[in-house]
XYZ file of C-alpha atoms in Angstrom:
357
model
C 147.599 -8.755 -94.980
C 145.279 -5.067 -94.448
C 143.118 -6.015 -91.414
C 139.419 -4.481 -91.374
C 139.558 -0.416 -92.191
C 136.355 0.322 -93.775
C 134.526 -1.919 -90.659
C 136.461 0.689 -87.137
C 136.648 3.425 -89.180
C 133.024 4.249 -89.206
C 132.509 5.014 -85.630
C 134.929 7.417 -85.202
C 132.564 10.298 -87.827
C 130.743 12.682 -85.327
C 127.462 12.090 -85.521
C 126.366 15.419 -86.921
C 128.896 15.526 -89.131
C 128.214 18.283 -92.095
C 129.348 16.570 -95.041
C 128.478 13.826 -96.486
C 132.362 13.017 -97.554
C 134.045 11.920 -94.540
C 137.440 12.678 -93.702
C 138.245 11.025 -90.143
C 141.427 14.108 -88.095
C 143.711 13.693 -86.447
C 146.827 13.924 -84.618
C 150.249 12.370 -84.463
C 150.392 12.305 -80.526
C 153.388 14.982 -79.089
C 152.291 18.703 -79.006
C 154.215 21.329 -77.298
C 153.574 20.821 -73.465
C 152.469 24.254 -71.334
C 155.359 26.286 -69.817
C 154.275 26.022 -66.445
C 154.237 22.254 -66.838
C 158.026 21.923 -67.513
C 158.942 24.068 -64.712
C 156.677 22.356 -62.547
C 158.505 18.898 -64.218
C 161.836 20.693 -62.782
C 160.893 22.160 -59.281
C 160.226 18.516 -58.541
C 163.548 17.242 -59.323
C 164.880 20.231 -56.421
C 165.326 18.210 -52.718
C 165.056 22.024 -51.970
C 161.545 22.270 -53.329
C 158.231 22.239 -51.386
C 157.012 20.506 -54.735
C 156.495 17.258 -54.752
C 154.957 13.493 -56.634
C 151.702 14.414 -55.612
C 151.870 18.062 -56.890
C 153.069 17.116 -60.000
C 150.448 14.802 -61.007
C 148.188 17.154 -60.661
C 149.760 19.275 -63.072
C 150.217 16.335 -65.578
C 146.691 16.207 -65.211
C 145.816 19.460 -65.985
C 148.334 19.683 -68.411
C 145.881 16.530 -70.136
C 143.231 17.918 -69.817
C 143.833 21.081 -70.849
C 145.374 20.075 -74.424
C 142.570 17.102 -75.028
C 139.918 20.443 -74.604
C 142.744 21.868 -76.868
C 141.651 19.406 -79.611
C 138.769 18.978 -79.134
C 138.139 22.973 -79.968
C 140.301 22.490 -82.867
C 137.752 20.716 -84.119
C 139.784 16.978 -84.479
C 137.584 13.679 -84.602
C 139.788 12.236 -82.783
C 142.304 13.575 -80.021
C 145.062 12.338 -77.633
C 146.242 14.278 -74.828
C 149.014 15.720 -76.205
C 151.180 12.965 -74.145
C 151.501 15.472 -71.103
C 153.093 13.238 -69.397
C 155.015 11.505 -71.159
C 159.351 12.609 -71.739
C 161.183 10.801 -74.391
C 159.252 8.074 -76.748
C 162.182 5.729 -75.722
C 162.476 6.686 -72.455
C 158.794 6.417 -70.909
C 158.577 3.072 -72.679
C 161.535 1.960 -70.686
C 160.419 3.085 -67.812
C 158.069 0.736 -67.299
C 159.097 -2.369 -68.715
C 161.398 -4.821 -66.168
C 164.812 -5.591 -68.267
C 165.845 -1.804 -69.094
C 168.024 -0.317 -66.537
C 169.240 3.375 -67.117
C 173.551 4.679 -67.080
C 173.129 8.589 -68.301
C 172.848 10.117 -70.762
C 174.183 9.934 -74.456
C 175.464 11.828 -77.251
C 173.541 11.866 -79.921
C 173.998 14.975 -82.237
C 175.037 18.508 -81.873
C 174.525 19.183 -77.969
C 171.768 17.292 -78.028
C 172.149 13.724 -75.974
C 169.385 10.981 -74.604
C 168.920 9.154 -72.082
C 169.316 5.804 -74.011
C 167.703 2.837 -71.996
C 169.786 -1.086 -72.121
C 168.543 -3.900 -72.130
C 169.992 -6.411 -69.224
C 168.084 -8.587 -68.827
C 164.886 -10.589 -70.088
C 162.257 -7.838 -71.264
C 159.273 -8.396 -68.615
C 155.237 -7.348 -68.526
C 153.965 -5.376 -65.103
C 151.730 -3.110 -64.464
C 149.763 -1.330 -67.306
C 151.935 1.368 -69.464
C 149.097 3.497 -70.902
C 145.829 2.262 -68.991
C 145.113 5.445 -66.524
C 146.504 7.607 -68.688
C 143.872 6.666 -71.741
C 141.147 6.032 -68.993
C 142.112 9.983 -68.036
C 141.445 11.419 -70.617
C 138.591 9.295 -72.022
C 136.826 10.880 -69.105
C 137.538 14.186 -70.228
C 137.099 14.044 -73.846
C 133.978 14.920 -75.830
C 135.310 12.882 -79.178
C 136.657 9.506 -79.549
C 140.279 9.548 -78.598
C 143.302 7.188 -79.509
C 146.842 5.715 -77.666
C 149.891 6.185 -79.477
C 152.944 3.686 -78.098
C 156.389 3.039 -79.273
C 156.503 0.582 -81.215
C 158.846 -2.885 -80.752
C 161.549 -1.816 -82.810
C 162.224 1.603 -81.802
C 161.750 -0.238 -77.878
C 164.270 -2.679 -79.258
C 166.653 -1.025 -81.508
C 166.979 2.532 -80.054
C 168.311 0.686 -76.850
C 171.632 -0.717 -75.595
C 171.134 -4.665 -76.463
C 172.873 -6.569 -74.028
C 171.142 -9.748 -72.924
C 169.682 -10.437 -76.499
C 171.817 -13.061 -79.134
C 169.954 -10.940 -81.275
C 167.892 -7.294 -80.919
C 165.059 -9.404 -83.683
C 164.670 -10.693 -81.150
C 164.139 -8.855 -78.180
C 161.933 -6.675 -81.501
C 159.909 -10.143 -81.380
C 159.127 -9.701 -77.015
C 158.859 -6.666 -76.587
C 155.876 -7.412 -78.893
C 154.894 -10.060 -77.253
C 154.733 -7.402 -74.309
C 152.882 -4.522 -76.733
C 150.260 -7.518 -77.726
C 149.528 -7.361 -73.952
C 149.148 -3.535 -73.488
C 146.797 -3.815 -76.361
C 144.476 -5.963 -74.197
C 144.439 -4.037 -71.466
C 143.806 -0.618 -73.589
C 140.892 -2.725 -74.786
C 138.834 -3.791 -72.121
C 139.433 -0.247 -71.107
C 137.804 0.945 -73.780
C 140.204 1.641 -76.585
C 139.415 1.132 -80.053
C 142.109 3.413 -82.011
C 145.969 2.590 -81.556
C 148.761 3.804 -82.882
C 152.279 2.334 -83.775
C 154.958 4.113 -83.753
C 158.355 3.511 -85.516
C 159.934 6.858 -86.632
C 163.168 4.705 -87.256
C 161.809 2.349 -90.094
C 162.188 3.847 -94.079
C 165.530 4.608 -92.791
C 166.028 1.013 -92.261
C 164.481 -0.789 -95.063
C 165.701 -4.559 -94.534
C 164.792 -4.788 -90.800
C 160.668 -4.376 -92.471
C 159.746 -7.961 -92.898
C 161.395 -8.142 -88.332
C 158.419 -4.581 -87.861
C 156.083 -6.955 -90.066
C 156.937 -9.888 -87.304
C 155.921 -8.009 -85.135
C 153.044 -5.966 -85.850
C 152.219 -10.083 -85.911
C 152.491 -10.658 -83.112
C 151.151 -6.782 -81.827
C 147.646 -7.350 -83.847
C 147.163 -10.955 -82.289
C 143.761 -11.239 -80.406
C 142.781 -7.537 -81.008
C 139.553 -7.652 -82.401
C 138.623 -5.903 -85.867
C 136.551 -3.074 -84.083
C 140.122 -2.127 -83.072
C 141.619 0.521 -85.269
C 145.774 0.058 -85.310
C 148.066 2.866 -87.067
C 151.509 2.774 -87.808
C 153.446 6.789 -88.324
C 156.854 5.894 -89.672
C 157.856 9.478 -89.731
C 161.164 10.774 -92.143
C 162.960 8.339 -94.668
C 162.696 6.978 -97.962
C 159.267 4.889 -98.266
C 160.236 3.053 -101.770
C 162.320 1.300 -99.580
C 159.345 0.042 -97.995
C 156.515 -0.370 -100.502
C 154.600 -2.663 -101.702
C 156.442 -4.787 -98.353
C 153.313 -2.517 -96.528
C 150.798 -3.396 -97.596
C 151.383 -7.364 -96.096
C 150.936 -5.789 -92.477
C 148.468 -6.903 -90.176
C 147.471 -2.435 -90.004
C 144.066 -0.521 -91.141
C 146.143 2.721 -91.516
C 149.251 3.719 -92.436
C 150.404 7.748 -91.673
C 153.199 9.573 -93.677
C 154.877 12.464 -93.401
C 155.348 13.770 -96.655
C 154.838 17.400 -96.356
C 157.936 18.378 -95.192
C 159.838 16.386 -99.246
C 156.669 18.448 -100.996
C 155.221 14.775 -102.338
C 157.476 14.487 -103.834
C 157.160 10.439 -102.477
C 152.921 10.736 -103.528
C 154.029 8.184 -106.896
C 155.463 5.636 -104.932
C 152.165 4.115 -103.612
C 150.262 4.898 -106.893
C 151.542 1.388 -107.891
C 150.643 -1.840 -106.671
C 147.239 -0.071 -104.967
C 148.054 1.015 -101.499
C 145.667 -0.901 -99.400
C 145.877 0.429 -96.071
C 143.417 3.249 -95.157
C 146.415 6.833 -96.099
C 146.953 8.832 -93.252
C 148.955 11.781 -94.990
C 150.845 14.979 -93.417
C 149.217 17.416 -94.745
C 150.926 20.436 -92.051
C 154.636 20.753 -91.485
C 155.887 19.283 -88.165
C 159.188 21.008 -89.108
C 158.729 24.763 -90.116
C 156.917 27.012 -87.295
C 154.878 28.666 -90.125
C 150.842 28.354 -89.909
C 149.822 26.835 -93.033
C 146.890 28.677 -94.918
C 143.861 26.359 -95.674
C 144.196 26.945 -99.277
C 147.868 25.728 -98.992
C 146.708 22.593 -96.794
C 143.363 21.898 -98.740
C 146.314 21.654 -101.662
C 148.112 19.072 -99.975
C 145.058 17.138 -98.987
C 144.448 16.717 -103.068
C 148.353 14.609 -102.875
C 146.548 11.601 -100.817
C 143.640 11.246 -103.211
C 145.744 10.681 -105.926
C 146.366 7.021 -103.384
C 143.248 6.735 -101.651
C 139.315 7.409 -101.888
C 138.226 9.778 -99.566
C 137.264 7.001 -97.397
C 140.212 5.606 -97.019
C 141.720 9.459 -96.364
C 143.334 10.605 -92.433
C 144.465 14.478 -92.226
C 146.717 14.354 -89.697
C 150.200 16.873 -89.139
C 153.059 14.940 -90.666
C 155.156 14.033 -87.018
C 153.507 15.144 -82.813
C 154.513 18.779 -83.243
C 155.662 19.032 -79.756
C 158.689 21.374 -81.042
C 157.468 23.981 -82.000
C 155.522 26.683 -80.068
C 152.610 26.259 -78.283
C 149.858 29.227 -80.634
C 151.905 27.585 -83.841
C 150.707 24.253 -82.899
C 147.111 24.959 -82.705
C 146.478 27.435 -85.792
C 148.491 24.337 -87.249
C 145.388 22.217 -86.622
C 142.576 24.364 -86.513
C 142.934 25.095 -90.356
C 143.942 21.902 -91.030
C 140.564 21.079 -89.363
C 139.281 23.389 -91.468
C 140.825 22.613 -94.718
C 139.650 18.863 -94.397
C 135.846 19.925 -93.910
C 136.111 22.145 -96.893
C 138.091 19.530 -98.560
C 134.955 17.217 -98.141
C 132.286 20.001 -99.229
C 134.653 20.256 -102.278
C 134.484 16.787 -103.082
C 130.608 16.727 -102.068
C 129.447 19.971 -104.913
C 131.498 17.086 -107.882
C 134.354 20.320 -107.300
C 137.226 18.097 -107.621
C 137.525 15.179 -110.066
C 138.371 12.065 -107.883
C 139.878 10.591 -110.607
C 142.769 13.888 -111.298
C 142.403 16.012 -108.043
C 145.529 18.415 -108.407
C 143.400 18.882 -112.236
C 143.149 22.547 -111.099
C 146.835 23.093 -110.560
């Protein structure tokens, strides 16, 4: 059952918000790294370099500060640090969870390789994974900070399982660890956590596993902490309406890339969590004009009312040139503010938001 999104959404509305309506704006998480940070990551691996781990930590701090401020300059209501300290969404967490080990990269497609880890013994929680990252970002940010975490389904199924009788059992143990991490983040002040499960919509038979994992993830977490679930690409009809049974506040989808052909999927039965709608395409290096993004936002109003609509990119923007990612983000926020004003003025028919198209 959906948690209580109406109770925790208001805390992210700026006190000086210009409109009566409020569309929460955010990003999925990852963002292009400054080129110099990529060079710093290479230098620390070079034994002939004088660049050491302390230098790299300073570089990561500088990059996190830079991207957090870039998100604020774009006008986002909630920001992240762009995941500047993270390498890959599974590898980063596997390095921090007892029970995983790495045996070298495996080929995944074309000429691309992924350092796919193996689970070789029961997974266990040791040191916090993200508390230092969250504390640093919160300290440099003037706006609320969202924390993305790779979900247990993805952490389990995108690794070799050499220790558990079934990957399902591994996922449940990982969910307990994610719950422990969220408890630590909440103690540090976090109020917005996003669970990333990119593969769910391609393997629909496993939505029951994800549902059970989410029950474990939110166990004991107060409803003033907003829990989002991001699932990108795939056929959402395979996991809807089961999504309505998930204990989440917000469901974040990638629909811009498919020209919103799947929007009707969410219209019947009624969509229960808040909808975080992708309104710019993370796979095209073109900055969508504000008017085009406004039309995309109105697609979301076919499913939920404004008070339940969150605006975001389709997915992380890290593979785009940085100036493109910034342009998309800035236009996305501007489009949201204009749509809010048009709703306030009665210029958008909320019963038929595409009526003028």
